C-alpha positions as a LaTeX table, in Angstrom:
\begin{tabular}{lrrr}
\hline
Residue & $x$ (\AA) & $y$ (\AA) & $z$ (\AA) \\
\hline
Unk1 & $-27.61$ & 6.28 & 2.55 \\
Unk2 & $-27.63$ & 2.30 & 2.85 \\
Unk3 & $-24.38$ & 0.81 & 4.37 \\
Unk4 & $-22.65$ & $-2.34$ & 2.15 \\
Unk5 & $-23.53$ & $-4.92$ & 4.43 \\
Unk6 & $-22.46$ & $-8.82$ & 3.43 \\
Unk7 & $-24.49$ & $-9.92$ & 0.99 \\
Unk8 & $-23.61$ & $-7.13$ & $-1.32$ \\
Unk9 & $-21.88$ & $-7.87$ & $-4.44$ \\
Unk10 & $-18.20$ & $-6.20$ & $-5.08$ \\
Unk11 & $-15.92$ & $-5.88$ & $-7.85$ \\
Unk12 & $-12.19$ & $-6.14$ & $-7.33$ \\
Unk13 & $-9.59$ & $-5.65$ & $-9.82$ \\
Unk14 & $-6.06$ & $-6.32$ & $-8.56$ \\
Unk15 & $-5.39$ & $-9.34$ & $-6.87$ \\
Unk16 & $-1.71$ & $-9.11$ & $-5.99$ \\
Unk17 & $-0.15$ & $-10.03$ & $-2.39$ \\
Unk18 & $-2.43$ & $-7.31$ & $-1.01$ \\
Unk19 & $-5.50$ & $-7.79$ & $-3.24$ \\
Unk20 & $-6.13$ & $-11.51$ & $-3.21$ \\
Unk21 & $-6.14$ & $-12.23$ & 0.55 \\
Unk22 & $-8.91$ & $-9.19$ & 1.15 \\
Unk23 & $-10.83$ & $-10.49$ & $-1.49$ \\
Unk24 & $-10.73$ & $-13.72$ & 0.19 \\
Unk25 & $-11.45$ & $-12.13$ & 3.35 \\
Unk26 & $-14.90$ & $-10.18$ & 1.67 \\
Unk27 & $-15.75$ & $-13.87$ & 1.18 \\
Unk28 & $-15.42$ & $-15.28$ & 4.04 \\
Unk29 & $-17.14$ & $-12.25$ & 5.15 \\
Unk30 & $-20.77$ & $-12.78$ & 2.62 \\
Unk31 & $-19.95$ & $-10.51$ & 0.31 \\
Unk32 & $-19.88$ & $-11.93$ & $-3.30$ \\
Unk33 & $-16.94$ & $-11.24$ & $-4.97$ \\
Unk34 & $-16.59$ & $-10.32$ & $-9.04$ \\
Unk35 & $-12.74$ & $-9.89$ & $-9.64$ \\
Unk36 & $-10.42$ & $-9.69$ & $-12.31$ \\
Unk37 & $-6.75$ & $-9.68$ & $-12.82$ \\
Unk38 & $-4.27$ & $-10.57$ & $-15.61$ \\
Unk39 & $-2.84$ & $-13.29$ & $-13.74$ \\
Unk40 & $-4.82$ & $-16.47$ & $-14.23$ \\
Unk41 & $-3.14$ & $-17.81$ & $-11.44$ \\
Unk42 & $-4.71$ & $-15.21$ & $-9.26$ \\
Unk43 & $-7.82$ & $-15.71$ & $-10.44$ \\
Unk44 & $-7.80$ & $-19.29$ & $-10.51$ \\
Unk45 & $-7.31$ & $-18.84$ & $-6.34$ \\
Unk46 & $-9.97$ & $-16.47$ & $-6.42$ \\
Unk47 & $-12.60$ & $-19.14$ & $-7.48$ \\
Unk48 & $-11.33$ & $-21.39$ & $-5.45$ \\
Unk49 & $-11.94$ & $-19.24$ & $-2.40$ \\
Unk50 & $-15.44$ & $-18.91$ & $-3.67$ \\
Unk51 & $-15.31$ & $-15.65$ & $-5.73$ \\
Unk52 & $-15.94$ & $-15.34$ & $-9.22$ \\
Unk53 & $-13.56$ & $-14.39$ & $-12.13$ \\
Unk54 & $-14.37$ & $-12.17$ & $-15.09$ \\
Unk55 & $-12.50$ & $-11.47$ & $-18.34$ \\
Unk56 & $-12.27$ & $-7.69$ & $-17.95$ \\
Unk57 & $-11.82$ & $-5.09$ & $-15.56$ \\
Unk58 & $-14.91$ & $-3.56$ & $-16.67$ \\
Unk59 & $-16.28$ & $-6.63$ & $-16.19$ \\
Unk60 & $-16.25$ & $-6.15$ & $-12.35$ \\
Unk61 & $-18.75$ & $-3.18$ & $-12.53$ \\
Unk62 & $-21.97$ & $-5.08$ & $-13.91$ \\
Unk63 & $-24.06$ & $-5.28$ & $-10.83$ \\
Unk64 & $-21.76$ & $-4.17$ & $-8.27$ \\
Unk65 & $-22.54$ & $-1.79$ & $-5.80$ \\
Unk66 & $-18.94$ & $-1.04$ & $-5.12$ \\
Unk67 & $-15.64$ & $-2.02$ & $-6.72$ \\
Unk68 & $-12.26$ & $-2.07$ & $-5.29$ \\
Unk69 & $-9.00$ & $-1.09$ & $-6.97$ \\
Unk70 & $-5.92$ & $-2.21$ & $-5.70$ \\
Unk71 & $-3.43$ & $-1.45$ & $-7.70$ \\
Unk72 & 0.04 & 0.17 & $-7.77$ \\
Unk73 & $-0.34$ & 3.41 & $-8.74$ \\
Unk74 & $-2.71$ & 6.44 & $-10.64$ \\
Unk75 & $-1.33$ & 5.32 & $-13.75$ \\
Unk76 & $-2.36$ & 1.77 & $-13.14$ \\
Unk77 & $-6.25$ & 3.23 & $-11.98$ \\
Unk78 & $-6.81$ & 5.67 & $-14.65$ \\
Unk79 & $-5.85$ & 2.72 & $-17.62$ \\
Unk80 & $-8.42$ & 0.73 & $-15.99$ \\
Unk81 & $-11.15$ & 3.85 & $-15.32$ \\
Unk82 & $-10.69$ & 4.75 & $-18.82$ \\
Unk83 & $-8.83$ & 2.49 & $-20.81$ \\
Unk84 & $-10.29$ & $-0.56$ & $-19.88$ \\
Unk85 & $-14.01$ & 0.91 & $-19.39$ \\
Unk86 & $-14.49$ & 0.60 & $-15.89$ \\
Unk87 & $-15.77$ & 4.37 & $-15.40$ \\
Unk88 & $-18.08$ & 4.07 & $-18.30$ \\
Unk89 & $-19.46$ & 0.50 & $-17.37$ \\
Unk90 & $-20.15$ & 1.44 & $-13.42$ \\
Unk91 & $-24.29$ & 2.28 & $-12.79$ \\
Unk92 & $-24.61$ & 5.44 & $-11.56$ \\
Unk93 & $-24.81$ & 5.28 & $-7.69$ \\
Unk94 & $-21.57$ & 2.65 & $-7.46$ \\
Unk95 & $-18.85$ & 3.38 & $-5.36$ \\
Unk96 & $-15.14$ & 2.87 & $-6.70$ \\
Unk97 & $-12.86$ & 2.46 & $-3.80$ \\
Unk98 & $-9.12$ & 2.95 & $-4.63$ \\
Unk99 & $-6.82$ & 1.36 & $-1.90$ \\
Unk100 & $-3.42$ & 1.29 & $-3.69$ \\
Unk101 & $-1.20$ & 3.83 & $-3.78$ \\
Unk102 & $-2.01$ & 6.73 & $-6.24$ \\
Unk103 & $-1.33$ & 10.26 & $-6.27$ \\
Unk104 & $-3.28$ & 12.42 & $-4.26$ \\
Unk105 & $-3.59$ & 15.52 & $-6.68$ \\
Unk106 & $-4.47$ & 12.57 & $-9.45$ \\
Unk107 & $-7.19$ & 11.05 & $-6.96$ \\
Unk108 & $-8.62$ & 15.05 & $-6.55$ \\
Unk109 & $-8.60$ & 15.16 & $-10.21$ \\
Unk110 & $-10.56$ & 11.74 & $-10.94$ \\
Unk111 & $-13.41$ & 12.09 & $-8.31$ \\
Unk112 & $-14.18$ & 15.38 & $-9.77$ \\
Unk113 & $-14.62$ & 13.13 & $-13.29$ \\
Unk114 & $-16.48$ & 10.31 & $-11.35$ \\
Unk115 & $-19.06$ & 12.42 & $-10.40$ \\
Unk116 & $-19.88$ & 13.95 & $-13.16$ \\
Unk117 & $-21.53$ & 10.31 & $-13.98$ \\
Unk118 & $-23.09$ & 9.71 & $-10.96$ \\
Unk119 & $-20.16$ & 7.24 & $-9.54$ \\
Unk120 & $-18.31$ & 7.81 & $-5.95$ \\
Unk121 & $-15.12$ & 7.56 & $-5.27$ \\
Unk122 & $-13.26$ & 6.82 & $-1.63$ \\
Unk123 & $-9.43$ & 6.55 & $-1.25$ \\
Unk124 & $-8.72$ & 4.00 & 0.82 \\
Unk125 & $-4.96$ & 3.03 & 1.24 \\
Unk126 & $-3.84$ & 0.28 & 3.37 \\
Unk127 & $-1.14$ & 0.38 & 5.90 \\
Unk128 & $-0.17$ & $-3.54$ & 7.49 \\
Unk129 & 1.45 & $-5.46$ & 5.16 \\
Unk130 & 0.67 & $-8.86$ & 3.45 \\
Unk131 & 0.50 & $-9.83$ & 7.38 \\
Unk132 & $-2.21$ & $-7.44$ & 7.81 \\
Unk133 & $-4.05$ & $-8.12$ & 4.58 \\
Unk134 & $-4.37$ & $-11.67$ & 5.43 \\
Unk135 & $-5.15$ & $-10.85$ & 9.32 \\
Unk136 & $-7.77$ & $-8.16$ & 8.38 \\
Unk137 & $-5.61$ & $-5.84$ & 11.03 \\
Unk138 & $-4.93$ & $-3.41$ & 8.15 \\
Unk139 & $-5.12$ & 0.47 & 8.88 \\
Unk140 & $-6.90$ & 1.79 & 6.44 \\
Unk141 & $-6.50$ & 5.68 & 5.64 \\
Unk142 & $-9.91$ & 7.11 & 3.92 \\
Unk143 & $-10.88$ & 10.42 & 2.10 \\
Unk144 & $-13.90$ & 11.17 & 0.22 \\
Unk145 & $-17.51$ & 12.50 & 1.23 \\
Unk146 & $-18.52$ & 11.29 & 4.69 \\
Unk147 & $-21.33$ & 9.78 & 3.58 \\
Unk148 & $-19.55$ & 7.41 & 1.16 \\
Unk149 & $-17.03$ & 6.61 & 3.41 \\
Unk150 & $-19.48$ & 5.27 & 6.15 \\
Unk151 & $-21.17$ & 3.11 & 3.51 \\
Unk152 & $-18.18$ & 1.00 & 2.89 \\
Unk153 & $-16.99$ & 1.27 & 6.20 \\
Unk154 & $-18.62$ & $-2.28$ & 6.74 \\
Unk155 & $-16.80$ & $-3.54$ & 4.19 \\
Unk156 & $-13.56$ & $-1.72$ & 4.77 \\
Unk157 & $-13.96$ & $-3.05$ & 8.55 \\
Unk158 & $-13.79$ & $-6.63$ & 6.93 \\
Unk159 & $-10.31$ & $-6.00$ & 5.81 \\
Unk160 & $-9.20$ & $-3.73$ & 8.45 \\
Unk161 & $-8.54$ & $-2.86$ & 11.91 \\
Unk162 & $-8.88$ & 0.77 & 11.93 \\
Unk163 & $-10.40$ & 2.58 & 9.37 \\
Unk164 & $-10.11$ & 6.66 & 9.50 \\
Unk165 & $-11.50$ & 8.91 & 7.80 \\
Unk166 & $-9.16$ & 12.14 & 6.88 \\
Unk167 & $-11.04$ & 14.15 & 4.75 \\
Unk168 & $-11.70$ & 14.98 & 1.26 \\
Unk169 & $-10.59$ & 12.69 & $-1.94$ \\
Unk170 & $-6.97$ & 12.35 & $-1.98$ \\
Unk171 & $-6.87$ & 12.80 & 2.20 \\
Unk172 & $-5.91$ & 8.89 & 2.27 \\
Unk173 & $-3.31$ & 8.69 & $-0.73$ \\
Unk174 & $-1.87$ & 11.97 & 0.70 \\
Unk175 & $-1.11$ & 10.55 & 4.17 \\
Unk176 & $-0.16$ & 6.85 & 2.60 \\
Unk177 & 2.36 & 8.75 & 0.89 \\
Unk178 & 3.63 & 10.32 & 4.05 \\
Unk179 & 3.50 & 7.49 & 5.89 \\
Unk180 & 5.62 & 5.26 & 3.93 \\
Unk181 & 8.23 & 8.39 & 3.65 \\
Unk182 & 8.25 & 8.10 & 7.03 \\
Unk183 & 8.58 & 4.73 & 7.22 \\
Unk184 & 11.44 & 4.22 & 4.35 \\
Unk185 & 13.48 & 7.34 & 6.45 \\
Unk186 & 13.43 & 4.98 & 9.44 \\
Unk187 & 14.27 & 1.73 & 7.83 \\
Unk188 & 17.30 & 3.44 & 6.27 \\
Unk189 & 18.54 & 4.82 & 9.35 \\
Unk190 & 17.49 & 2.35 & 11.54 \\
Unk191 & 19.78 & $-0.13$ & 9.02 \\
Unk192 & 22.40 & 1.84 & 8.76 \\
Unk193 & 23.04 & 2.29 & 12.49 \\
Unk194 & 22.21 & $-2.04$ & 13.08 \\
Unk195 & 25.34 & $-2.14$ & 10.85 \\
Unk196 & 27.37 & 0.22 & 12.73 \\
Unk197 & 26.34 & $-1.86$ & 15.70 \\
Unk198 & 27.43 & $-5.23$ & 14.18 \\
Unk199 & 30.87 & $-3.62$ & 13.00 \\
Unk200 & 31.70 & $-3.10$ & 16.42 \\
Unk201 & 30.87 & $-6.24$ & 17.60 \\
Unk202 & 27.49 & $-5.90$ & 19.10 \\
Unk203 & 24.69 & $-8.57$ & 18.55 \\
Unk204 & 21.89 & $-7.57$ & 16.41 \\
Unk205 & 19.05 & $-9.42$ & 18.49 \\
Unk206 & 20.21 & $-7.69$ & 21.27 \\
Unk207 & 21.07 & $-4.58$ & 19.91 \\
Unk208 & 16.97 & $-4.68$ & 18.81 \\
Unk209 & 16.02 & $-5.53$ & 21.97 \\
Unk210 & 17.50 & $-3.06$ & 23.74 \\
Unk211 & 16.71 & $-0.19$ & 21.18 \\
Unk212 & 12.69 & $-1.81$ & 21.46 \\
Unk213 & 12.74 & $-0.80$ & 24.88 \\
Unk214 & 14.09 & 2.46 & 24.32 \\
Unk215 & 13.42 & 5.81 & 22.52 \\
Unk216 & 15.15 & 4.76 & 19.10 \\
Unk217 & 12.20 & 1.87 & 18.51 \\
Unk218 & 10.05 & 1.82 & 15.00 \\
Unk219 & 8.39 & $-0.28$ & 12.98 \\
Unk220 & 11.17 & $-0.82$ & 11.20 \\
Unk221 & 13.13 & $-2.31$ & 14.88 \\
Unk222 & 9.69 & $-3.68$ & 15.82 \\
Unk223 & 9.24 & $-6.10$ & 13.11 \\
Unk224 & 11.07 & $-5.21$ & 9.88 \\
Unk225 & 14.59 & $-5.91$ & 10.87 \\
Unk226 & 13.41 & $-9.38$ & 13.25 \\
Unk227 & 11.11 & $-10.48$ & 11.25 \\
Unk228 & 12.60 & $-10.03$ & 7.57 \\
Unk229 & 16.20 & $-8.75$ & 7.84 \\
Unk230 & 17.38 & $-10.39$ & 10.42 \\
Unk231 & 16.57 & $-14.37$ & 9.51 \\
Unk232 & 17.56 & $-13.21$ & 5.58 \\
Unk233 & 14.17 & $-14.09$ & 3.99 \\
Unk234 & 13.47 & $-10.65$ & 3.07 \\
Unk235 & 10.13 & $-11.17$ & 2.40 \\
Unk236 & 7.62 & $-8.40$ & 3.49 \\
Unk237 & 5.80 & $-8.61$ & 0.47 \\
Unk238 & 6.11 & $-4.73$ & $-0.35$ \\
Unk239 & 8.29 & $-4.05$ & $-3.41$ \\
Unk240 & 11.56 & $-2.06$ & $-3.22$ \\
Unk241 & 10.34 & 0.12 & $-6.30$ \\
Unk242 & 6.77 & 0.29 & $-4.77$ \\
Unk243 & 8.57 & 1.96 & $-1.67$ \\
Unk244 & 10.46 & 4.51 & $-4.00$ \\
Unk245 & 7.38 & 5.54 & $-5.72$ \\
Unk246 & 5.45 & 6.47 & $-2.52$ \\
Unk247 & 8.33 & 8.05 & $-1.22$ \\
Unk248 & 8.31 & 10.61 & $-4.23$ \\
Unk249 & 4.75 & 10.90 & $-4.31$ \\
Unk250 & 5.02 & 11.81 & $-0.41$ \\
Unk251 & 7.94 & 14.45 & $-1.62$ \\
Unk252 & 6.02 & 15.98 & $-4.29$ \\
Unk253 & 2.78 & 16.46 & $-1.85$ \\
Unk254 & 5.40 & 18.24 & 0.01 \\
Unk255 & 6.45 & 20.26 & $-2.73$ \\
Unk256 & 3.42 & 21.08 & $-4.00$ \\
Unk257 & 2.64 & 22.45 & $-0.75$ \\
Unk258 & 5.56 & 25.02 & $-0.71$ \\
Unk259 & 7.81 & 22.45 & 1.69 \\
Unk260 & 11.34 & 21.26 & 0.66 \\
Unk261 & 11.40 & 18.07 & 2.13 \\
Unk262 & 15.01 & 18.15 & 2.69 \\
Unk263 & 15.29 & 14.89 & 4.77 \\
Unk264 & 12.66 & 13.14 & 2.84 \\
Unk265 & 14.48 & 14.22 & $-0.44$ \\
Unk266 & 17.89 & 13.11 & 0.32 \\
Unk267 & 16.29 & 9.39 & 2.01 \\
Unk268 & 14.25 & 9.11 & $-1.33$ \\
Unk269 & 17.72 & 9.56 & $-3.33$ \\
Unk270 & 19.20 & 7.30 & $-1.26$ \\
Unk271 & 16.16 & 4.42 & $-1.90$ \\
Unk272 & 16.31 & 5.25 & $-5.76$ \\
Unk273 & 20.03 & 4.65 & $-5.93$ \\
Unk274 & 19.62 & 1.22 & $-4.22$ \\
Unk275 & 16.78 & 0.47 & $-6.83$ \\
Unk276 & 19.48 & 1.38 & $-9.26$ \\
Unk277 & 21.83 & $-2.01$ & $-7.82$ \\
Unk278 & 19.15 & $-4.26$ & $-6.71$ \\
Unk279 & 16.93 & $-6.91$ & $-8.70$ \\
Unk280 & 13.58 & $-5.71$ & $-10.09$ \\
Unk281 & 11.90 & $-7.97$ & $-8.16$ \\
Unk282 & 13.96 & $-7.17$ & $-4.73$ \\
Unk283 & 11.52 & $-6.58$ & $-1.60$ \\
Unk284 & 11.46 & $-3.48$ & 0.50 \\
Unk285 & 13.83 & $-4.89$ & 3.15 \\
Unk286 & 16.69 & $-5.30$ & 0.85 \\
Unk287 & 18.07 & $-2.22$ & 1.30 \\
Unk288 & 20.06 & $-3.31$ & 4.09 \\
Unk289 & 21.91 & $-5.10$ & 1.29 \\
Unk290 & 22.73 & $-1.81$ & $-0.96$ \\
Unk291 & 24.01 & $-0.88$ & 2.27 \\
Unk292 & 26.19 & $-3.56$ & 3.54 \\
Unk293 & 28.00 & $-2.87$ & 0.05 \\
Unk294 & 28.15 & 0.17 & 0.36 \\
Unk295 & 30.05 & $-0.18$ & 3.96 \\
Unk296 & 32.07 & $-2.86$ & 1.98 \\
Unk297 & 33.28 & $-0.39$ & $-0.85$ \\
Unk298 & 34.15 & 1.99 & 1.96 \\
\hline
\end{tabular}
């Protein structure tokens, strides 16, 4: 087993809000990056950073020892792997690293298929947002065979501060979905409480200061409210509909294990309802806008 050290050629598919800064970090660390994205501007930005843009998703696999997929869901991953021919183009021994938020059961099935071609699959979804991608401080939750995870660990440590191996294929995607189900539920209840406090006459900044020194604190009170909601920038870089998608994956996983996630189901319904009333491009922190609407409607 040879670890993927700087100097290795890496393919990269998906240069969005998270993918582009991650690919830039790999280039800065000395990896050669061949990337594909449907958006011409994203490809041009990668080239400006020293990478190579290729014309097709399958093209990134040629000469690459690993291919990173930073795509929104399992359907997009399967479209690239099968429809665009990436799996067929990958040489035996290539490691595919799915760093998006895919369905864990679908990931397990895909890992079995890639193995038949001598291609390894590691799921490695991330948490930490765009800021974490830029600064290389992401938490990376990996699933796959231990040797495969160890092989790609040097690469992952360029973009993440913590690289945790959770188990076989699908384990990383499972925890990512459950994490986002928790995060979304935190934000929903935090926002309700903050709006109630404001209606009572409390200053929101002072509320956050108090809560962040108390037992009610969470990532929502420590980062999302002060950084994106109070200043009304709503610019976390993670879309509301992507959050709903991840919540549904978490609920689906719970039900597949025989658990009825009553709170998770209720929270997912509320987020889905918000998605129906907010613009398609809404950031997930804009959930508070829908809650304000509901309060105003009485």
